[in-house]
GROMACS .gro file of C-alpha atoms in nm:
model
  459
    1ASP     CA    1   9.798  13.617   7.463
    2GLN     CA    2   9.682  13.449   7.147
    3GLN     CA    3   9.305  13.451   7.110
    4VAL     CA    4   9.132  13.140   6.992
    5ASP     CA    5   8.795  13.164   6.824
    6VAL     CA    6   8.551  12.925   6.979
    7PRO     CA    7   8.286  12.798   6.738
    8LYS     CA    8   7.930  12.879   6.832
    9VAL     CA    9   7.817  12.525   6.749
   10PRO     CA   10   7.984  12.257   6.964
   11LEU     CA   11   8.067  11.951   6.760
   12MET     CA   12   8.066  11.610   6.926
   13ASN     CA   13   8.331  11.492   6.686
   14GLU     CA   14   8.463  11.193   6.871
   15LEU     CA   15   8.125  11.028   6.914
   16SER     CA   16   8.112  10.710   6.712
   17SER     CA   17   7.815  10.602   6.507
   18SER     CA   18   7.728  10.328   6.753
   19GLN     CA   19   7.726  10.577   7.040
   20SER     CA   20   7.536  10.838   6.843
   21SER     CA   21   7.261  10.590   6.760
   22LEU     CA   22   7.202  10.545   7.133
   23LEU     CA   23   7.195  10.917   7.211
   24PRO     CA   24   6.841  11.034   7.294
   25LEU     CA   25   6.719  11.336   7.103
   26GLN     CA   26   6.472  11.444   7.370
   27GLY     CA   27   6.626  11.700   7.596
   28GLN     CA   28   6.924  11.742   7.367
   29SER     CA   29   7.035  12.100   7.312
   30ASP     CA   30   6.944  12.243   6.975
   31ASP     CA   31   7.301  12.363   6.912
   32VAL     CA   32   7.462  12.019   6.955
   33GLU     CA   33   7.567  11.842   6.636
   34ILE     CA   34   7.699  11.491   6.582
   35LEU     CA   35   7.933  11.456   6.286
   36ASN     CA   36   7.979  11.102   6.162
   37PRO     CA   37   8.260  11.055   6.067
   38HIS     CA   38   8.406  11.314   6.302
   39HIS     CA   39   8.523  11.655   6.188
   40ASP     CA   40   8.894  11.570   6.156
   41CYS     CA   41   8.852  11.218   6.017
   42SER     CA   42   9.103  11.124   5.746
   43SER     CA   43   8.821  10.992   5.525
   44ARG     CA   44   8.704  11.350   5.470
   45ARG     CA   45   8.890  11.440   5.151
   46SER     CA   46   8.636  11.627   4.938
   47THR     CA   47   8.625  12.005   4.904
   48VAL     CA   48   8.337  12.228   4.800
   49LEU     CA   49   8.396  12.218   4.424
   50PRO     CA   50   8.425  11.836   4.382
   51ALA     CA   51   8.133  11.785   4.620
   52THR     CA   52   7.920  12.026   4.417
   53PHE     CA   53   8.004  11.853   4.089
   54ASN     CA   54   7.938  11.516   4.251
   55LEU     CA   55   7.589  11.627   4.349
   56VAL     CA   56   7.532  11.781   4.005
   57ALA     CA   57   7.634  11.450   3.845
   58THR     CA   58   7.374  11.273   4.060
   59ILE     CA   59   7.102  11.519   3.956
   60VAL     CA   60   7.187  11.563   3.588
   61GLY     CA   61   7.181  11.210   3.453
   62GLY     CA   62   7.025  11.038   3.158
   63GLY     CA   63   6.683  11.173   3.251
   64ILE     CA   64   6.778  11.510   3.105
   65LEU     CA   65   6.736  11.363   2.755
   66SER     CA   66   6.362  11.328   2.821
   67VAL     CA   67   6.303  11.680   2.955
   68PRO     CA   68   6.221  11.821   2.606
   69LEU     CA   69   5.928  11.578   2.593
   70ALA     CA   70   5.789  11.733   2.911
   71PHE     CA   71   5.788  12.073   2.739
   72GLN     CA   72   5.611  11.920   2.440
   73LYS     CA   73   5.344  11.750   2.652
   74CYS     CA   74   5.285  12.001   2.932
   75GLY     CA   75   5.372  12.328   2.760
   76LEU     CA   76   5.622  12.597   2.857
   77VAL     CA   77   5.427  12.744   3.149
   78LEU     CA   78   5.339  12.426   3.337
   79THR     CA   79   5.676  12.257   3.276
   80THR     CA   80   5.864  12.565   3.396
   81ALA     CA   81   5.646  12.583   3.708
   82LEU     CA   82   5.696  12.213   3.780
   83MET     CA   83   6.071  12.241   3.741
   84ILE     CA   84   6.089  12.543   3.972
   85VAL     CA   85   5.879  12.369   4.238
   86SER     CA   86   6.085  12.053   4.204
   87ALA     CA   87   6.415  12.244   4.233
   88LEU     CA   88   6.303  12.441   4.539
   89GLY     CA   89   6.162  12.129   4.705
   90THR     CA   90   6.482  11.940   4.635
   91ASP     CA   91   6.697  12.219   4.776
   92PHE     CA   92   6.492  12.234   5.095
   93SER     CA   93   6.476  11.856   5.141
   94LEU     CA   94   6.852  11.817   5.091
   95TYR     CA   95   6.926  12.072   5.363
   96ILE     CA   96   6.672  11.911   5.598
   97LEU     CA   97   6.836  11.571   5.541
   98CYS     CA   98   7.182  11.709   5.613
   99SER     CA   99   7.052  11.883   5.927
  100SER     CA  100   6.887  11.559   6.042
  101GLY     CA  101   7.212  11.373   5.983
  102ARG     CA  102   7.403  11.627   6.191
  103ARG     CA  103   7.149  11.606   6.473
  104THR     CA  104   7.144  11.224   6.491
  105GLY     CA  105   7.480  11.111   6.351
  106ALA     CA  106   7.303  10.932   6.065
  107THR     CA  107   7.510  10.859   5.756
  108SER     CA  108   7.240  10.765   5.503
  109TYR     CA  109   6.885  10.847   5.404
  110ALA     CA  110   6.756  10.518   5.546
  111ASP     CA  111   6.952  10.574   5.867
  112VAL     CA  112   6.775  10.906   5.922
  113CYS     CA  113   6.437  10.734   5.879
  114ARG     CA  114   6.531  10.457   6.123
  115ARG     CA  115   6.638  10.702   6.392
  116ALA     CA  116   6.326  10.914   6.341
  117TYR     CA  117   6.053  10.653   6.293
  118GLY     CA  118   6.207  10.313   6.364
  119PRO     CA  119   6.306  10.011   6.152
  120GLY     CA  120   5.967   9.993   5.979
  121LEU     CA  121   6.012  10.314   5.784
  122GLU     CA  122   6.376  10.229   5.719
  123LEU     CA  123   6.268   9.904   5.553
  124PHE     CA  124   5.999  10.079   5.351
  125LEU     CA  125   6.233  10.354   5.233
  126THR     CA  126   6.497  10.100   5.134
  127LEU     CA  127   6.234   9.924   4.923
  128VAL     CA  128   6.136  10.256   4.760
  129LEU     CA  129   6.500  10.336   4.682
  130PHE     CA  130   6.556   9.990   4.538
  131VAL     CA  131   6.254  10.025   4.306
  132PHE     CA  132   6.361  10.374   4.201
  133LEU     CA  133   6.722  10.273   4.130
  134MET     CA  134   6.606   9.970   3.930
  135PHE     CA  135   6.396  10.198   3.710
  136VAL     CA  136   6.691  10.435   3.670
  137MET     CA  137   6.910  10.144   3.561
  138VAL     CA  138   6.650  10.035   3.305
  139ALA     CA  139   6.612  10.390   3.174
  140TYR     CA  140   6.989  10.433   3.143
  141MET     CA  141   7.017  10.106   2.950
  142VAL     CA  142   6.742  10.220   2.711
  143LEU     CA  143   6.924  10.551   2.658
  144VAL     CA  144   7.258  10.379   2.599
  145ARG     CA  145   7.094  10.151   2.342
  146ASP     CA  146   6.932  10.446   2.166
  147ILE     CA  147   7.257  10.645   2.162
  148PHE     CA  148   7.497  10.380   2.034
  149THR     CA  149   7.268  10.178   1.804
  150PRO     CA  150   7.266  10.440   1.523
  151ILE     CA  151   7.646  10.451   1.545
  152VAL     CA  152   7.689  10.073   1.529
  153SER     CA  153   7.413  10.002   1.273
  154PRO     CA  154   7.624  10.102   0.966
  155LEU     CA  155   7.893   9.858   1.079
  156ALA     CA  156   7.634   9.582   1.116
  157THR     CA  157   7.504   9.653   0.767
  158SER     CA  158   7.850   9.605   0.617
  159PHE     CA  159   7.890   9.263   0.783
  160MET     CA  160   7.537   9.132   0.724
  161GLN     CA  161   7.354   9.057   0.404
  162GLY     CA  162   7.046   9.268   0.357
  163GLU     CA  163   6.904   9.528   0.592
  164PRO     CA  164   6.951   9.424   0.960
  165ASP     CA  165   6.674   9.455   1.215
  166THR     CA  166   6.744   9.778   1.401
  167ALA     CA  167   6.577   9.657   1.721
  168ALA     CA  168   6.780   9.335   1.722
  169VAL     CA  169   7.101   9.527   1.657
  170GLY     CA  170   7.018   9.758   1.946
  171ASP     CA  171   6.958   9.464   2.181
  172TYR     CA  172   7.293   9.309   2.086
  173VAL     CA  173   7.469   9.645   2.126
  174LEU     CA  174   7.321   9.686   2.473
  175LEU     CA  175   7.414   9.329   2.565
  176GLY     CA  176   7.775   9.389   2.462
  177ILE     CA  177   7.789   9.710   2.666
  178VAL     CA  178   7.641   9.540   2.973
  179ILE     CA  179   7.892   9.253   2.948
  180ALA     CA  180   8.178   9.500   2.908
  181MET     CA  181   8.058   9.688   3.217
  182ILE     CA  182   8.043   9.380   3.442
  183PRO     CA  183   8.393   9.446   3.591
  184PHE     CA  184   8.271   9.794   3.689
  185PHE     CA  185   7.940   9.654   3.817
  186LEU     CA  186   8.126   9.418   4.050
  187GLN     CA  187   8.330   9.693   4.213
  188LYS     CA  188   8.249   9.775   4.575
  189ASP     CA  189   8.416  10.115   4.556
  190LEU     CA  190   8.402  10.310   4.230
  191HIS     CA  191   8.692  10.538   4.320
  192ALA     CA  192   8.824  10.500   3.965
  193LEU     CA  193   8.511  10.678   3.835
  194ARG     CA  194   8.552  10.980   4.063
  195TYR     CA  195   8.622  11.205   3.762
  196ASN     CA  196   8.309  11.091   3.581
  197CYS     CA  197   8.114  11.383   3.731
  198TYR     CA  198   8.337  11.632   3.546
  199VAL     CA  199   8.320  11.437   3.220
  200GLY     CA  200   7.943  11.408   3.250
  201PHE     CA  201   7.890  11.777   3.320
  202VAL     CA  202   8.111  11.882   3.029
  203SER     CA  203   7.945  11.633   2.792
  204ILE     CA  204   7.593  11.744   2.882
  205SER     CA  205   7.696  12.110   2.857
  206VAL     CA  206   7.850  12.057   2.510
  207LEU     CA  207   7.540  11.868   2.399
  208CYS     CA  208   7.316  12.144   2.536
  209VAL     CA  209   7.508  12.410   2.342
  210ALA     CA  210   7.492  12.197   2.026
  211ILE     CA  211   7.114  12.148   2.059
  212ALA     CA  212   7.064  12.520   2.125
  213TYR     CA  213   7.270  12.598   1.814
  214ARG     CA  214   7.059  12.361   1.602
  215ALA     CA  215   6.739  12.512   1.743
  216TRP     CA  216   6.860  12.864   1.661
  217GLU     CA  217   6.969  12.752   1.315
  218ASN     CA  218   6.634  12.581   1.252
  219TYR     CA  219   6.421  12.870   1.382
  220PRO     CA  220   6.390  13.080   1.060
  221ALA     CA  221   6.276  12.782   0.851
  222SER     CA  222   6.037  12.657   1.119
  223SER     CA  223   5.879  12.999   1.173
  224SER     CA  224   5.837  13.065   0.801
  225ASN     CA  225   5.657  12.739   0.717
  226GLY     CA  226   5.458  12.734   1.041
  227SER     CA  227   5.595  12.400   1.161
  228LEU     CA  228   5.708  12.551   1.493
  229ASN     CA  229   5.402  12.572   1.713
  230ILE     CA  230   5.515  12.659   2.064
  231LYS     CA  231   5.274  12.515   2.319
  232MET     CA  232   5.226  12.729   2.628
  233PHE     CA  233   4.979  12.502   2.810
  234PRO     CA  234   4.896  12.129   2.792
  235SER     CA  235   4.631  12.024   2.544
  236SER     CA  236   4.500  11.731   2.750
  237PHE     CA  237   4.513  11.598   3.103
  238VAL     CA  238   4.646  11.267   2.971
  239ASP     CA  239   4.958  11.443   2.844
  240VAL     CA  240   5.010  11.596   3.189
  241LEU     CA  241   4.983  11.257   3.360
  242PHE     CA  242   5.225  11.105   3.109
  243ALA     CA  243   5.495  11.375   3.134
  244PHE     CA  244   5.446  11.486   3.495
  245PRO     CA  245   5.711  11.247   3.643
  246ILE     CA  246   5.985  11.377   3.412
  247PRO     CA  247   6.033  11.726   3.564
  248ILE     CA  248   5.951  11.599   3.912
  249LEU     CA  249   6.221  11.329   3.896
  250SER     CA  250   6.473  11.559   3.727
  251PHE     CA  251   6.628  11.667   4.058
  252MET     CA  252   6.616  11.337   4.250
  253CYS     CA  253   6.942  11.304   4.446
  254GLN     CA  254   6.840  11.269   4.812
  255PHE     CA  255   7.000  10.927   4.846
  256ASN     CA  256   7.349  11.070   4.783
  257VAL     CA  257   7.365  11.396   4.979
  258LEU     CA  258   7.450  11.251   5.321
  259GLY     CA  259   7.742  11.063   5.170
  260ILE     CA  260   7.869  11.389   5.023
  261GLN     CA  261   7.838  11.558   5.362
  262GLY     CA  262   8.025  11.268   5.523
  263SER     CA  263   8.323  11.310   5.289
  264LEU     CA  264   8.344  11.692   5.303
  265VAL     CA  265   8.642  11.862   5.465
  266ASN     CA  266   8.537  12.115   5.732
  267PRO     CA  267   8.164  12.032   5.698
  268THR     CA  268   8.014  12.353   5.835
  269ARG     CA  269   7.651  12.433   5.767
  270GLN     CA  270   7.755  12.725   5.548
  271ARG     CA  271   7.965  12.498   5.324
  272ILE     CA  272   7.685  12.241   5.304
  273ARG     CA  273   7.440  12.516   5.213
  274GLN     CA  274   7.682  12.642   4.948
  275ILE     CA  275   7.713  12.295   4.792
  276ILE     CA  276   7.339  12.229   4.787
  277ASP     CA  277   7.241  12.570   4.650
  278GLY     CA  278   7.516  12.566   4.388
  279ALA     CA  279   7.439  12.213   4.270
  280VAL     CA  280   7.062  12.265   4.247
  281ALA     CA  281   7.100  12.604   4.074
  282ALA     CA  282   7.351  12.472   3.819
  283SER     CA  283   7.138  12.163   3.755
  284PHE     CA  284   6.824  12.376   3.706
  285VAL     CA  285   6.990  12.608   3.455
  286LEU     CA  286   7.140  12.319   3.259
  287THR     CA  287   6.824  12.104   3.265
  288PHE     CA  288   6.590  12.390   3.175
  289SER     CA  289   6.815  12.509   2.891
  290PHE     CA  290   6.852  12.155   2.759
  291GLY     CA  291   6.479  12.086   2.769
  292LEU     CA  292   6.378  12.418   2.615
  293GLY     CA  293   6.639  12.396   2.339
  294GLY     CA  294   6.537  12.041   2.250
  295TYR     CA  295   6.169  12.133   2.237
  296LEU     CA  296   6.227  12.444   2.024
  297TYR     CA  297   6.423  12.229   1.778
  298ALA     CA  298   6.185  11.932   1.750
  299GLY     CA  299   5.850  12.092   1.834
  300ASP     CA  300   5.555  11.853   1.817
  301ASP     CA  301   5.784  11.573   1.694
  302THR     CA  302   5.988  11.569   2.017
  303ASN     CA  303   6.092  11.215   2.107
  304GLY     CA  304   6.128  11.063   2.453
  305ASN     CA  305   6.504  11.070   2.384
  306ILE     CA  306   6.578  11.402   2.214
  307LEU     CA  307   6.888  11.256   2.048
  308LEU     CA  308   6.662  11.044   1.828
  309ASN     CA  309   6.538  11.366   1.665
  310PHE     CA  310   6.880  11.429   1.513
  311GLU     CA  311   7.046  11.256   1.222
  312PRO     CA  312   7.304  10.994   1.327
  313GLY     CA  313   7.572  11.169   1.123
  314ASP     CA  314   7.506  11.521   1.258
  315ARG     CA  315   7.860  11.647   1.320
  316VAL     CA  316   7.746  11.919   1.559
  317ILE     CA  317   7.563  11.672   1.782
  318ILE     CA  318   7.789  11.367   1.749
  319VAL     CA  319   8.062  11.484   1.993
  320GLY     CA  320   7.824  11.562   2.275
  321LYS     CA  321   7.619  11.254   2.188
  322VAL     CA  322   7.913  11.015   2.227
  323GLY     CA  323   8.029  11.190   2.543
  324CYS     CA  324   7.679  11.170   2.687
  325GLY     CA  325   7.661  10.802   2.596
  326VAL     CA  326   7.990  10.725   2.768
  327THR     CA  327   7.881  10.922   3.074
  328ILE     CA  328   7.551  10.736   3.103
  329THR     CA  329   7.729  10.404   3.049
  330LEU     CA  330   7.967  10.475   3.338
  331ALA     CA  331   7.678  10.611   3.544
  332MET     CA  332   7.511  10.269   3.524
  333ALA     CA  333   7.791  10.134   3.744
  334MET     CA  334   7.745  10.422   3.989
  335ILE     CA  335   7.370  10.348   4.007
  336LEU     CA  336   7.412   9.972   4.040
  337LEU     CA  337   7.631  10.012   4.349
  338PRO     CA  338   7.360  10.167   4.575
  339CYS     CA  339   7.099   9.948   4.406
  340ARG     CA  340   7.288   9.634   4.513
  341GLU     CA  341   7.343   9.773   4.863
  342THR     CA  342   6.972   9.841   4.910
  343LEU     CA  343   6.885   9.492   4.784
  344LEU     CA  344   7.125   9.326   5.026
  345ALA     CA  345   7.002   9.548   5.310
  346LEU     CA  346   6.638   9.442   5.272
  347GLY     CA  347   6.690   9.105   5.444
  348PRO     CA  348   6.860   9.233   5.762
  349GLN     CA  349   6.619   9.526   5.784
  350LEU     CA  350   6.321   9.293   5.751
  351ARG     CA  351   6.454   9.077   6.033
  352ALA     CA  352   6.514   9.387   6.248
  353TRP     CA  353   6.161   9.506   6.181
  354LYS     CA  354   6.012   9.170   6.280
  355GLN     CA  355   6.230   9.162   6.589
  356ASN     CA  356   6.113   9.507   6.686
  357ASN     CA  357   5.747   9.415   6.639
  358ASN     CA  358   5.779   9.098   6.846
  359ASN     CA  359   5.950   9.280   7.133
  360GLU     CA  360   6.246   9.047   7.110
  361ILE     CA  361   6.476   9.318   7.237
  362SER     CA  362   6.319   9.308   7.583
  363ASP     CA  363   6.320   8.927   7.575
  364MET     CA  364   6.691   8.928   7.494
  365LYS     CA  365   6.750   9.165   7.783
  366GLY     CA  366   6.571   8.928   8.017
  367THR     CA  367   6.779   8.638   7.889
  368GLU     CA  368   7.098   8.834   7.945
  369ASP     CA  369   6.994   8.913   8.303
  370GLU     CA  370   6.932   8.544   8.366
  371GLU     CA  371   7.273   8.449   8.226
  372ILE     CA  372   7.444   8.713   8.438
  373ALA     CA  373   7.271   8.577   8.746
  374SER     CA  374   7.370   8.221   8.658
  375ILE     CA  375   7.731   8.325   8.601
  376GLN     CA  376   7.741   8.501   8.938
  377SER     CA  377   7.601   8.191   9.108
  378GLY     CA  378   7.848   7.966   8.922
  379THR     CA  379   7.575   7.741   8.781
  380SER     CA  380   7.604   7.837   8.417
  381SER     CA  381   7.777   7.602   8.178
  382GLY     CA  382   7.733   7.832   7.882
  383TYR     CA  383   7.972   8.059   7.699
  384GLY     CA  384   8.027   8.294   7.992
  385ALA     CA  385   8.115   8.022   8.246
  386VAL     CA  386   8.482   7.948   8.307
  387SER     CA  387   8.618   7.641   8.489
  388GLU     CA  388   8.950   7.465   8.515
  389GLU     CA  389   8.818   7.182   8.298
  390MET     CA  390   8.752   7.422   8.009
  391PRO     CA  391   9.046   7.428   7.764
  392LEU     CA  392   9.190   7.766   7.673
  393ILE     CA  393   9.154   7.687   7.300
  394THR     CA  394   8.821   7.521   7.231
  395GLU     CA  395   8.718   7.331   6.923
  396ALA     CA  396   8.498   7.624   6.822
  397MET     CA  397   8.794   7.862   6.837
  398SER     CA  398   9.015   7.623   6.642
  399GLY     CA  399   8.757   7.617   6.365
  400TYR     CA  400   8.732   7.995   6.353
  401HIS     CA  401   8.944   8.029   6.040
  402HIS     CA  402   8.727   7.776   5.856
  403VAL     CA  403   8.413   7.968   5.950
  404GLU     CA  404   8.575   8.296   5.847
  405ALA     CA  405   8.679   8.153   5.508
  406ALA     CA  406   8.329   8.014   5.449
  407SER     CA  407   8.181   8.350   5.545
  408ARG     CA  408   8.407   8.532   5.298
  409LEU     CA  409   8.314   8.287   5.022
  410THR     CA  410   7.944   8.335   5.096
  411GLU     CA  411   7.989   8.714   5.088
  412ILE     CA  412   8.168   8.698   4.752
  413LEU     CA  413   7.905   8.471   4.598
  414THR     CA  414   7.624   8.690   4.729
  415HIS     CA  415   7.796   8.998   4.588
  416VAL     CA  416   7.847   8.842   4.244
  417PHE     CA  417   7.505   8.681   4.210
  418SER     CA  418   7.316   8.989   4.331
  419THR     CA  419   7.506   9.200   4.077
  420LEU     CA  420   7.434   8.962   3.791
  421ILE     CA  421   7.066   8.933   3.889
  422ILE     CA  422   7.019   9.312   3.894
  423ALA     CA  423   7.199   9.357   3.562
  424SER     CA  424   7.003   9.074   3.398
  425ILE     CA  425   6.662   9.197   3.517
  426CYS     CA  426   6.738   9.552   3.407
  427TYR     CA  427   6.861   9.433   3.067
  428ALA     CA  428   6.545   9.226   3.011
  429CYS     CA  429   6.325   9.520   3.106
  430ALA     CA  430   6.525   9.759   2.885
  431VAL     CA  431   6.486   9.526   2.586
  432ALA     CA  432   6.110   9.504   2.645
  433ALA     CA  433   6.062   9.879   2.706
  434PRO     CA  434   5.916  10.068   2.407
  435GLY     CA  435   6.096  10.387   2.503
  436VAL     CA  436   6.263  10.573   2.785
  437ALA     CA  437   5.965  10.805   2.839
  438VAL     CA  438   5.751  10.504   2.929
  439VAL     CA  439   6.012  10.394   3.185
  440TRP     CA  440   6.016  10.736   3.351
  441SER     CA  441   5.635  10.748   3.354
  442ILE     CA  442   5.606  10.406   3.520
  443CYS     CA  443   5.882  10.501   3.763
  444GLY     CA  444   5.699  10.815   3.869
  445SER     CA  445   5.364  10.640   3.910
  446SER     CA  446   5.526  10.358   4.109
  447LEU     CA  447   5.695  10.599   4.348
  448VAL     CA  448   5.371  10.791   4.396
  449SER     CA  449   5.190  10.467   4.478
  450LEU     CA  450   5.454  10.363   4.730
  451VAL     CA  451   5.457  10.706   4.896
  452SER     CA  452   5.075  10.697   4.914
  453ILE     CA  453   5.097  10.365   5.096
  454LEU     CA  454   5.350  10.522   5.331
  455PHE     CA  455   5.115  10.808   5.414
  456MET     CA  456   4.831  10.564   5.485
  457ILE     CA  457   5.052  10.360   5.719
  458TYR     CA  458   5.186  10.654   5.920
  459SER     CA  459   4.878  10.874   5.914
   0.00000   0.00000   0.00000
């Protein structure tokens, strides 16, 4: 007889998301897992390697260009410690999120919060994610402007009389890039950008090697004239407060991990653990090497965007610089997609939260019981009552197609206008921002403030 290995963990694969949301956790066996979508679903197409690179692409974004500034402000010891703590905390939190999703059938970060603490925390977390993603969009736009402005400025000089204003040229360059990206911003599914994670990883790796080469090449001259003064510890508490968010936010990717788990083929815990550990480890090595190399090259003159410390015509840096710029430009579309989804989810979640607070669920149940009783007694003239005088095709049903068309038009207009509003606000903020380091600093302080409010509410 052929022996069949029975898995130790029973998987409730056929349980839909609507059913799983109603499943009580109390009394549920610890070895029961709810996979949503189910284990053999055709939507699961990703393997371990693409899933790992996808998570790495989420972690290693444009923020890596500001990591050298953290070394310059906080020193080697404190920055290294912060990055290690951040990487370990991220690794642990990602696995906890995936475990929570498998225990509840949740498919998103906000869904886990709703099933654990109710619609109130779901609404609050959606607001936090929206604020964070808006800051990321602004920071990416600032980086794109800083990367491509030195490349475009010589062309502007040849077409304009006199020396053009660099800031104005940068704003126009960014505006042109944003307009060119609008077709990508409007996409609901960025399947065409699925290979961007590989391009981004290769571009950042090439740029990291180029920066390390320049730092090694510059070391003899810097050590001989004393210009290289490696800082081991921060010189002031103000510098720590300014640069603290950079290493802490370097591994932020929690909003994407459940989606990766939901698209993974054969999503066992071992494979999830392998993806998380591999992605965090690879991201740590790349981010730490990039930050250290950039700091050893620029020293005390390290800029918030390390690329600004190199000459625009540096042939060693230019290849990785352009590749990094293209990657960040495409990443703006990948960030705008969840940003728009969180914005559009705030309204329904706010209504659900108010409904929950006002105990409207129990009121609706009472109304349903009354309607059922009226239907059974034959006294109801509402939707559930049927009589011979009632036509089989009512006026409401005949107007269904008109309502459906109006609903589709409203959905399209909402999608377009929300996209344009997000892009416009982020562009205005990027133009007004003095530098990307300021954006990351404000982003970190804003998230800390929101999380502090959360602790006060649920304490």
